[in-house]
Amino acid sequence: MLLVLIVVNLTTAIATAKPLTADVILIGAGIMSATLGVLLKELDPKLTIAIYERLDAVAAESSDAWNNAGTGHSAFCELNYTPQLPDGSVEISKADKIAEQFELSKQFWASLVQQGSLPEPGSFIHTIPHMSFVWGAANVEYLRKRYQALSASPLFKGMEFSTDPALLEEWMPLV
């Protein structure tokens, strides 16, 4: 399936004030609009979709890899997704939900690869190590509890935790 999306520079569109008819208008030409646009086209190929972007390039802001949102988001290192509860335990339901959603995204992309709409996955899926770094006894204890809670979930299999200075230096030589 060939997907054709109209990407319009928002500043130009406002300045020229040309009316545009579309069934769906997506704001921002990043990964979220691209994925939603493709998903909607898969569900209804007759839809016309317009994407408005204020910048002069697609995926140049939040979806850019330097801004983290350009990465597949699996909730590996975002501490705010795993709050410590008053009893000292760590709640992982939000992290689990986000990791599940990313797995669904990968399944969707795999279906697009199978039908020839996307290239070989190695051209756009790149596994990158994620790391949470904390200091102070209380924060280290929280991270240990977080690791124990998350590693019990199959979605976080293979996660590692260490307080060994030699291993930490190996993992992050510049810190």
mmCIF file with all atom_site columns, C-alpha atoms in Angstrom:
data_model
loop_
_atom_site.group_PDB
_atom_site.id
_atom_site.type_symbol
_atom_site.label_atom_id
_atom_site.label_alt_id
_atom_site.label_comp_id
_atom_site.label_asym_id
_atom_site.label_entity_id
_atom_site.label_seq_id
_atom_site.pdbx_PDB_ins_code
_atom_site.Cartn_x
_atom_site.Cartn_y
_atom_site.Cartn_z
_atom_site.occupancy
_atom_site.B_iso_or_equiv
_atom_site.pdbx_formal_charge
_atom_site.auth_seq_id
_atom_site.auth_comp_id
_atom_site.auth_asym_id
_atom_site.auth_atom_id
_atom_site.pdbx_PDB_model_num
ATOM 1   C CA . MET A 1 1   ? 0.000   0.000   0.000  1.00 0.00 ? 1   MET A CA 1
ATOM 2   C CA . LEU A 1 2   ? 1.338   3.398   -0.934 1.00 0.00 ? 2   LEU A CA 1
ATOM 3   C CA . LEU A 1 3   ? 0.470   6.123   1.540  1.00 0.00 ? 3   LEU A CA 1
ATOM 4   C CA . VAL A 1 4   ? 0.342   9.672   0.298  1.00 0.00 ? 4   VAL A CA 1
ATOM 5   C CA . LEU A 1 5   ? 0.044   12.330  2.952  1.00 0.00 ? 5   LEU A CA 1
ATOM 6   C CA . ILE A 1 6   ? -0.098  16.047  2.365  1.00 0.00 ? 6   ILE A CA 1
ATOM 7   C CA . VAL A 1 7   ? 2.405   17.848  4.582  1.00 0.00 ? 7   VAL A CA 1
ATOM 8   C CA . VAL A 1 8   ? 1.786   21.564  4.715  1.00 0.00 ? 8   VAL A CA 1
ATOM 9   C CA . ASN A 1 9   ? 4.015   24.110  6.407  1.00 0.00 ? 9   ASN A CA 1
ATOM 10  C CA . LEU A 1 10  ? 1.668   25.665  8.979  1.00 0.00 ? 10  LEU A CA 1
ATOM 11  C CA . THR A 1 11  ? 3.131   29.162  8.641  1.00 0.00 ? 11  THR A CA 1
ATOM 12  C CA . THR A 1 12  ? 2.688   29.087  4.867  1.00 0.00 ? 12  THR A CA 1
ATOM 13  C CA . ALA A 1 13  ? -0.834  27.701  5.158  1.00 0.00 ? 13  ALA A CA 1
ATOM 14  C CA . ILE A 1 14  ? -1.875  30.462  7.542  1.00 0.00 ? 14  ILE A CA 1
ATOM 15  C CA . ALA A 1 15  ? -0.198  33.170  5.451  1.00 0.00 ? 15  ALA A CA 1
ATOM 16  C CA . THR A 1 16  ? -1.842  32.072  2.209  1.00 0.00 ? 16  THR A CA 1
ATOM 17  C CA . ALA A 1 17  ? -5.151  31.143  3.859  1.00 0.00 ? 17  ALA A CA 1
ATOM 18  C CA . LYS A 1 18  ? -5.958  28.642  1.128  1.00 0.00 ? 18  LYS A CA 1
ATOM 19  C CA . PRO A 1 19  ? -8.817  26.363  2.128  1.00 0.00 ? 19  PRO A CA 1
ATOM 20  C CA . LEU A 1 20  ? -7.941  22.690  2.232  1.00 0.00 ? 20  LEU A CA 1
ATOM 21  C CA . THR A 1 21  ? -10.479 19.903  2.344  1.00 0.00 ? 21  THR A CA 1
ATOM 22  C CA . ALA A 1 22  ? -9.431  16.798  4.227  1.00 0.00 ? 22  ALA A CA 1
ATOM 23  C CA . ASP A 1 23  ? -11.176 14.075  6.161  1.00 0.00 ? 23  ASP A CA 1
ATOM 24  C CA . VAL A 1 24  ? -8.432  14.120  8.794  1.00 0.00 ? 24  VAL A CA 1
ATOM 25  C CA . ILE A 1 25  ? -6.083  16.920  9.786  1.00 0.00 ? 25  ILE A CA 1
ATOM 26  C CA . LEU A 1 26  ? -3.034  16.014  11.857 1.00 0.00 ? 26  LEU A CA 1
ATOM 27  C CA . ILE A 1 27  ? -0.987  18.699  13.581 1.00 0.00 ? 27  ILE A CA 1
ATOM 28  C CA . GLY A 1 28  ? 2.758   18.056  13.574 1.00 0.00 ? 28  GLY A CA 1
ATOM 29  C CA . ALA A 1 29  ? 4.720   15.953  11.079 1.00 0.00 ? 29  ALA A CA 1
ATOM 30  C CA . GLY A 1 30  ? 6.378   13.701  13.634 1.00 0.00 ? 30  GLY A CA 1
ATOM 31  C CA . ILE A 1 31  ? 6.215   10.006  14.406 1.00 0.00 ? 31  ILE A CA 1
ATOM 32  C CA . MET A 1 32  ? 2.799   10.202  16.079 1.00 0.00 ? 32  MET A CA 1
ATOM 33  C CA . SER A 1 33  ? 1.096   11.858  13.101 1.00 0.00 ? 33  SER A CA 1
ATOM 34  C CA . ALA A 1 34  ? 2.914   9.570   10.673 1.00 0.00 ? 34  ALA A CA 1
ATOM 35  C CA . THR A 1 35  ? 1.848   6.446   12.569 1.00 0.00 ? 35  THR A CA 1
ATOM 36  C CA . LEU A 1 36  ? -1.719  7.640   13.073 1.00 0.00 ? 36  LEU A CA 1
ATOM 37  C CA . GLY A 1 37  ? -1.959  8.654   9.419  1.00 0.00 ? 37  GLY A CA 1
ATOM 38  C CA . VAL A 1 38  ? -0.792  5.243   8.234  1.00 0.00 ? 38  VAL A CA 1
ATOM 39  C CA . LEU A 1 39  ? -3.101  3.457   10.671 1.00 0.00 ? 39  LEU A CA 1
ATOM 40  C CA . LEU A 1 40  ? -6.092  5.516   9.517  1.00 0.00 ? 40  LEU A CA 1
ATOM 41  C CA . LYS A 1 41  ? -5.233  4.861   5.854  1.00 0.00 ? 41  LYS A CA 1
ATOM 42  C CA . GLU A 1 42  ? -5.007  1.132   6.602  1.00 0.00 ? 42  GLU A CA 1
ATOM 43  C CA . LEU A 1 43  ? -8.476  1.260   8.149  1.00 0.00 ? 43  LEU A CA 1
ATOM 44  C CA . ASP A 1 44  ? -9.982  3.449   5.425  1.00 0.00 ? 44  ASP A CA 1
ATOM 45  C CA . PRO A 1 45  ? -7.900  3.887   2.245  1.00 0.00 ? 45  PRO A CA 1
ATOM 46  C CA . LYS A 1 46  ? -10.366 6.499   0.927  1.00 0.00 ? 46  LYS A CA 1
ATOM 47  C CA . LEU A 1 47  ? -9.538  9.014   3.667  1.00 0.00 ? 47  LEU A CA 1
ATOM 48  C CA . THR A 1 48  ? -7.769  12.197  2.700  1.00 0.00 ? 48  THR A CA 1
ATOM 49  C CA . ILE A 1 49  ? -5.273  13.228  5.344  1.00 0.00 ? 49  ILE A CA 1
ATOM 50  C CA . ALA A 1 50  ? -3.469  16.547  5.724  1.00 0.00 ? 50  ALA A CA 1
ATOM 51  C CA . ILE A 1 51  ? -0.583  17.013  8.130  1.00 0.00 ? 51  ILE A CA 1
ATOM 52  C CA . TYR A 1 52  ? 0.315   20.523  9.232  1.00 0.00 ? 52  TYR A CA 1
ATOM 53  C CA . GLU A 1 53  ? 3.844   21.230  10.419 1.00 0.00 ? 53  GLU A CA 1
ATOM 54  C CA . ARG A 1 54  ? 5.154   24.625  11.582 1.00 0.00 ? 54  ARG A CA 1
ATOM 55  C CA . LEU A 1 55  ? 8.800   23.720  10.984 1.00 0.00 ? 55  LEU A CA 1
ATOM 56  C CA . ASP A 1 56  ? 10.500  23.390  7.614  1.00 0.00 ? 56  ASP A CA 1
ATOM 57  C CA . ALA A 1 57  ? 11.190  19.651  8.015  1.00 0.00 ? 57  ALA A CA 1
ATOM 58  C CA . VAL A 1 58  ? 9.343   16.566  9.221  1.00 0.00 ? 58  VAL A CA 1
ATOM 59  C CA . ALA A 1 59  ? 10.221  14.973  12.563 1.00 0.00 ? 59  ALA A CA 1
ATOM 60  C CA . ALA A 1 60  ? 12.464  17.915  13.417 1.00 0.00 ? 60  ALA A CA 1
ATOM 61  C CA . GLU A 1 61  ? 11.240  18.639  16.923 1.00 0.00 ? 61  GLU A CA 1
ATOM 62  C CA . SER A 1 62  ? 9.892   16.142  19.452 1.00 0.00 ? 62  SER A CA 1
ATOM 63  C CA . SER A 1 63  ? 10.346  13.164  17.132 1.00 0.00 ? 63  SER A CA 1
ATOM 64  C CA . ASP A 1 64  ? 13.998  13.956  16.548 1.00 0.00 ? 64  ASP A CA 1
ATOM 65  C CA . ALA A 1 65  ? 16.183  11.330  18.216 1.00 0.00 ? 65  ALA A CA 1
ATOM 66  C CA . TRP A 1 66  ? 18.067  14.021  20.163 1.00 0.00 ? 66  TRP A CA 1
ATOM 67  C CA . ASN A 1 67  ? 14.783  14.922  21.867 1.00 0.00 ? 67  ASN A CA 1
ATOM 68  C CA . ASN A 1 68  ? 14.050  11.311  22.894 1.00 0.00 ? 68  ASN A CA 1
ATOM 69  C CA . ALA A 1 69  ? 10.559  11.123  21.404 1.00 0.00 ? 69  ALA A CA 1
ATOM 70  C CA . GLY A 1 70  ? 12.035  9.891   18.139 1.00 0.00 ? 70  GLY A CA 1
ATOM 71  C CA . THR A 1 71  ? 12.815  6.691   19.947 1.00 0.00 ? 71  THR A CA 1
ATOM 72  C CA . GLY A 1 72  ? 10.491  3.764   20.421 1.00 0.00 ? 72  GLY A CA 1
ATOM 73  C CA . HIS A 1 73  ? 9.211   4.375   23.872 1.00 0.00 ? 73  HIS A CA 1
ATOM 74  C CA . SER A 1 74  ? 9.283   1.337   26.156 1.00 0.00 ? 74  SER A CA 1
ATOM 75  C CA . ALA A 1 75  ? 9.371   3.030   29.585 1.00 0.00 ? 75  ALA A CA 1
ATOM 76  C CA . PHE A 1 76  ? 12.744  1.489   30.403 1.00 0.00 ? 76  PHE A CA 1
ATOM 77  C CA . CYS A 1 77  ? 14.351  4.440   32.138 1.00 0.00 ? 77  CYS A CA 1
ATOM 78  C CA . GLU A 1 78  ? 11.604  7.002   32.829 1.00 0.00 ? 78  GLU A CA 1
ATOM 79  C CA . LEU A 1 79  ? 11.448  7.031   36.603 1.00 0.00 ? 79  LEU A CA 1
ATOM 80  C CA . ASN A 1 80  ? 8.213   9.047   36.656 1.00 0.00 ? 80  ASN A CA 1
ATOM 81  C CA . TYR A 1 81  ? 6.383   5.992   35.249 1.00 0.00 ? 81  TYR A CA 1
ATOM 82  C CA . THR A 1 82  ? 7.232   3.956   38.342 1.00 0.00 ? 82  THR A CA 1
ATOM 83  C CA . PRO A 1 83  ? 6.332   5.967   41.448 1.00 0.00 ? 83  PRO A CA 1
ATOM 84  C CA . GLN A 1 84  ? 7.314   4.778   44.876 1.00 0.00 ? 84  GLN A CA 1
ATOM 85  C CA . LEU A 1 85  ? 4.233   4.242   47.019 1.00 0.00 ? 85  LEU A CA 1
ATOM 86  C CA . PRO A 1 86  ? 3.937   5.277   50.680 1.00 0.00 ? 86  PRO A CA 1
ATOM 87  C CA . ASP A 1 87  ? 4.617   1.677   51.763 1.00 0.00 ? 87  ASP A CA 1
ATOM 88  C CA . GLY A 1 88  ? 7.962   1.749   49.896 1.00 0.00 ? 88  GLY A CA 1
ATOM 89  C CA . SER A 1 89  ? 6.887   -0.509  47.030 1.00 0.00 ? 89  SER A CA 1
ATOM 90  C CA . VAL A 1 90  ? 7.161   0.611   43.407 1.00 0.00 ? 90  VAL A CA 1
ATOM 91  C CA . GLU A 1 91  ? 4.093   0.808   41.178 1.00 0.00 ? 91  GLU A CA 1
ATOM 92  C CA . ILE A 1 92  ? 4.861   -0.397  37.624 1.00 0.00 ? 92  ILE A CA 1
ATOM 93  C CA . SER A 1 93  ? 1.418   -0.442  35.968 1.00 0.00 ? 93  SER A CA 1
ATOM 94  C CA . LYS A 1 94  ? 2.062   2.730   33.930 1.00 0.00 ? 94  LYS A CA 1
ATOM 95  C CA . ALA A 1 95  ? 5.445   1.438   32.729 1.00 0.00 ? 95  ALA A CA 1
ATOM 96  C CA . ASP A 1 96  ? 3.855   -1.914  31.829 1.00 0.00 ? 96  ASP A CA 1
ATOM 97  C CA . LYS A 1 97  ? 1.093   -0.173  29.877 1.00 0.00 ? 97  LYS A CA 1
ATOM 98  C CA . ILE A 1 98  ? 3.556   1.971   27.912 1.00 0.00 ? 98  ILE A CA 1
ATOM 99  C CA . ALA A 1 99  ? 5.771   -1.032  27.141 1.00 0.00 ? 99  ALA A CA 1
ATOM 100 C CA . GLU A 1 100 ? 2.697   -2.975  25.960 1.00 0.00 ? 100 GLU A CA 1
ATOM 101 C CA . GLN A 1 101 ? 1.698   -0.082  23.696 1.00 0.00 ? 101 GLN A CA 1
ATOM 102 C CA . PHE A 1 102 ? 5.167   -0.020  22.157 1.00 0.00 ? 102 PHE A CA 1
ATOM 103 C CA . GLU A 1 103 ? 4.960   -3.766  21.521 1.00 0.00 ? 103 GLU A CA 1
ATOM 104 C CA . LEU A 1 104 ? 1.680   -3.148  19.682 1.00 0.00 ? 104 LEU A CA 1
ATOM 105 C CA . SER A 1 105 ? 3.390   -0.428  17.629 1.00 0.00 ? 105 SER A CA 1
ATOM 106 C CA . LYS A 1 106 ? 6.112   -2.908  16.667 1.00 0.00 ? 106 LYS A CA 1
ATOM 107 C CA . GLN A 1 107 ? 3.460   -5.436  15.618 1.00 0.00 ? 107 GLN A CA 1
ATOM 108 C CA . PHE A 1 108 ? 1.786   -2.784  13.467 1.00 0.00 ? 108 PHE A CA 1
ATOM 109 C CA . TRP A 1 109 ? 5.103   -1.864  11.845 1.00 0.00 ? 109 TRP A CA 1
ATOM 110 C CA . ALA A 1 110 ? 5.826   -5.579  11.277 1.00 0.00 ? 110 ALA A CA 1
ATOM 111 C CA . SER A 1 111 ? 2.529   -5.919  9.407  1.00 0.00 ? 111 SER A CA 1
ATOM 112 C CA . LEU A 1 112 ? 3.516   -2.951  7.225  1.00 0.00 ? 112 LEU A CA 1
ATOM 113 C CA . VAL A 1 113 ? 6.872   -4.625  6.510  1.00 0.00 ? 113 VAL A CA 1
ATOM 114 C CA . GLN A 1 114 ? 5.096   -7.869  5.552  1.00 0.00 ? 114 GLN A CA 1
ATOM 115 C CA . GLN A 1 115 ? 2.850   -6.072  3.064  1.00 0.00 ? 115 GLN A CA 1
ATOM 116 C CA . GLY A 1 116 ? 5.788   -4.143  1.613  1.00 0.00 ? 116 GLY A CA 1
ATOM 117 C CA . SER A 1 117 ? 4.815   -0.683  2.876  1.00 0.00 ? 117 SER A CA 1
ATOM 118 C CA . LEU A 1 118 ? 7.908   -0.389  5.055  1.00 0.00 ? 118 LEU A CA 1
ATOM 119 C CA . PRO A 1 119 ? 11.479  -1.500  4.358  1.00 0.00 ? 119 PRO A CA 1
ATOM 120 C CA . GLU A 1 120 ? 13.402  -4.158  6.258  1.00 0.00 ? 120 GLU A CA 1
ATOM 121 C CA . PRO A 1 121 ? 13.037  -3.431  10.030 1.00 0.00 ? 121 PRO A CA 1
ATOM 122 C CA . GLY A 1 122 ? 16.789  -3.063  10.514 1.00 0.00 ? 122 GLY A CA 1
ATOM 123 C CA . SER A 1 123 ? 16.585  0.129   8.480  1.00 0.00 ? 123 SER A CA 1
ATOM 124 C CA . PHE A 1 124 ? 14.394  1.872   11.056 1.00 0.00 ? 124 PHE A CA 1
ATOM 125 C CA . ILE A 1 125 ? 14.436  -0.173  14.294 1.00 0.00 ? 125 ILE A CA 1
ATOM 126 C CA . HIS A 1 126 ? 17.632  0.215   16.283 1.00 0.00 ? 126 HIS A CA 1
ATOM 127 C CA . THR A 1 127 ? 17.989  -1.123  19.818 1.00 0.00 ? 127 THR A CA 1
ATOM 128 C CA . ILE A 1 128 ? 19.688  1.425   22.049 1.00 0.00 ? 128 ILE A CA 1
ATOM 129 C CA . PRO A 1 129 ? 20.636  0.804   25.683 1.00 0.00 ? 129 PRO A CA 1
ATOM 130 C CA . HIS A 1 130 ? 18.626  2.852   28.165 1.00 0.00 ? 130 HIS A CA 1
ATOM 131 C CA . MET A 1 131 ? 19.879  3.707   31.611 1.00 0.00 ? 131 MET A CA 1
ATOM 132 C CA . SER A 1 132 ? 18.637  5.356   34.777 1.00 0.00 ? 132 SER A CA 1
ATOM 133 C CA . PHE A 1 133 ? 21.345  6.853   36.964 1.00 0.00 ? 133 PHE A CA 1
ATOM 134 C CA . VAL A 1 134 ? 20.727  8.036   40.508 1.00 0.00 ? 134 VAL A CA 1
ATOM 135 C CA . TRP A 1 135 ? 22.865  8.951   43.493 1.00 0.00 ? 135 TRP A CA 1
ATOM 136 C CA . GLY A 1 136 ? 22.184  8.954   47.209 1.00 0.00 ? 136 GLY A CA 1
ATOM 137 C CA . ALA A 1 137 ? 21.250  5.975   49.355 1.00 0.00 ? 137 ALA A CA 1
ATOM 138 C CA . ALA A 1 138 ? 17.477  6.565   49.192 1.00 0.00 ? 138 ALA A CA 1
ATOM 139 C CA . ASN A 1 139 ? 17.494  6.954   45.403 1.00 0.00 ? 139 ASN A CA 1
ATOM 140 C CA . VAL A 1 140 ? 19.663  3.867   44.923 1.00 0.00 ? 140 VAL A CA 1
ATOM 141 C CA . GLU A 1 141 ? 17.267  1.871   47.109 1.00 0.00 ? 141 GLU A CA 1
ATOM 142 C CA . TYR A 1 142 ? 14.325  3.147   45.050 1.00 0.00 ? 142 TYR A CA 1
ATOM 143 C CA . LEU A 1 143 ? 16.100  2.148   41.829 1.00 0.00 ? 143 LEU A CA 1
ATOM 144 C CA . ARG A 1 144 ? 16.801  -1.311  43.279 1.00 0.00 ? 144 ARG A CA 1
ATOM 145 C CA . LYS A 1 145 ? 13.102  -1.763  44.151 1.00 0.00 ? 145 LYS A CA 1
ATOM 146 C CA . ARG A 1 146 ? 12.125  -0.460  40.719 1.00 0.00 ? 146 ARG A CA 1
ATOM 147 C CA . TYR A 1 147 ? 14.461  -2.962  39.072 1.00 0.00 ? 147 TYR A CA 1
ATOM 148 C CA . GLN A 1 148 ? 13.033  -5.824  41.160 1.00 0.00 ? 148 GLN A CA 1
ATOM 149 C CA . ALA A 1 149 ? 9.452   -4.870  40.320 1.00 0.00 ? 149 ALA A CA 1
ATOM 150 C CA . LEU A 1 150 ? 10.053  -4.312  36.598 1.00 0.00 ? 150 LEU A CA 1
ATOM 151 C CA . SER A 1 151 ? 12.238  -7.366  36.068 1.00 0.00 ? 151 SER A CA 1
ATOM 152 C CA . ALA A 1 152 ? 9.340   -9.532  37.273 1.00 0.00 ? 152 ALA A CA 1
ATOM 153 C CA . SER A 1 153 ? 7.441   -8.430  34.143 1.00 0.00 ? 153 SER A CA 1
ATOM 154 C CA . PRO A 1 154 ? 8.188   -10.260 30.863 1.00 0.00 ? 154 PRO A CA 1
ATOM 155 C CA . LEU A 1 155 ? 8.206   -6.868  29.112 1.00 0.00 ? 155 LEU A CA 1
ATOM 156 C CA . PHE A 1 156 ? 11.351  -5.898  31.007 1.00 0.00 ? 156 PHE A CA 1
ATOM 157 C CA . LYS A 1 157 ? 13.208  -9.212  30.764 1.00 0.00 ? 157 LYS A CA 1
ATOM 158 C CA . GLY A 1 158 ? 16.958  -8.755  30.631 1.00 0.00 ? 158 GLY A CA 1
ATOM 159 C CA . MET A 1 159 ? 16.997  -5.534  32.621 1.00 0.00 ? 159 MET A CA 1
ATOM 160 C CA . GLU A 1 160 ? 20.129  -5.159  34.735 1.00 0.00 ? 160 GLU A CA 1
ATOM 161 C CA . PHE A 1 161 ? 20.903  -3.345  37.985 1.00 0.00 ? 161 PHE A CA 1
ATOM 162 C CA . SER A 1 162 ? 24.278  -2.689  39.531 1.00 0.00 ? 162 SER A CA 1
ATOM 163 C CA . THR A 1 163 ? 26.000  -0.631  42.188 1.00 0.00 ? 163 THR A CA 1
ATOM 164 C CA . ASP A 1 164 ? 29.411  -2.046  41.249 1.00 0.00 ? 164 ASP A CA 1
ATOM 165 C CA . PRO A 1 165 ? 31.642  0.949   40.346 1.00 0.00 ? 165 PRO A CA 1
ATOM 166 C CA . ALA A 1 166 ? 33.659  -1.069  37.803 1.00 0.00 ? 166 ALA A CA 1
ATOM 167 C CA . LEU A 1 167 ? 30.532  -2.213  35.955 1.00 0.00 ? 167 LEU A CA 1
ATOM 168 C CA . LEU A 1 168 ? 29.002  1.270   36.102 1.00 0.00 ? 168 LEU A CA 1
ATOM 169 C CA . GLU A 1 169 ? 32.200  2.691   34.616 1.00 0.00 ? 169 GLU A CA 1
ATOM 170 C CA . GLU A 1 170 ? 31.963  0.125   31.822 1.00 0.00 ? 170 GLU A CA 1
ATOM 171 C CA . TRP A 1 171 ? 28.322  1.039   31.144 1.00 0.00 ? 171 TRP A CA 1
ATOM 172 C CA . MET A 1 172 ? 28.894  4.802   31.241 1.00 0.00 ? 172 MET A CA 1
ATOM 173 C CA . PRO A 1 173 ? 32.572  5.655   30.880 1.00 0.00 ? 173 PRO A CA 1
ATOM 174 C CA . LEU A 1 174 ? 32.000  9.403   30.645 1.00 0.00 ? 174 LEU A CA 1
ATOM 175 C CA . VAL A 1 175 ? 30.034  9.738   33.881 1.00 0.00 ? 175 VAL A CA 1
#
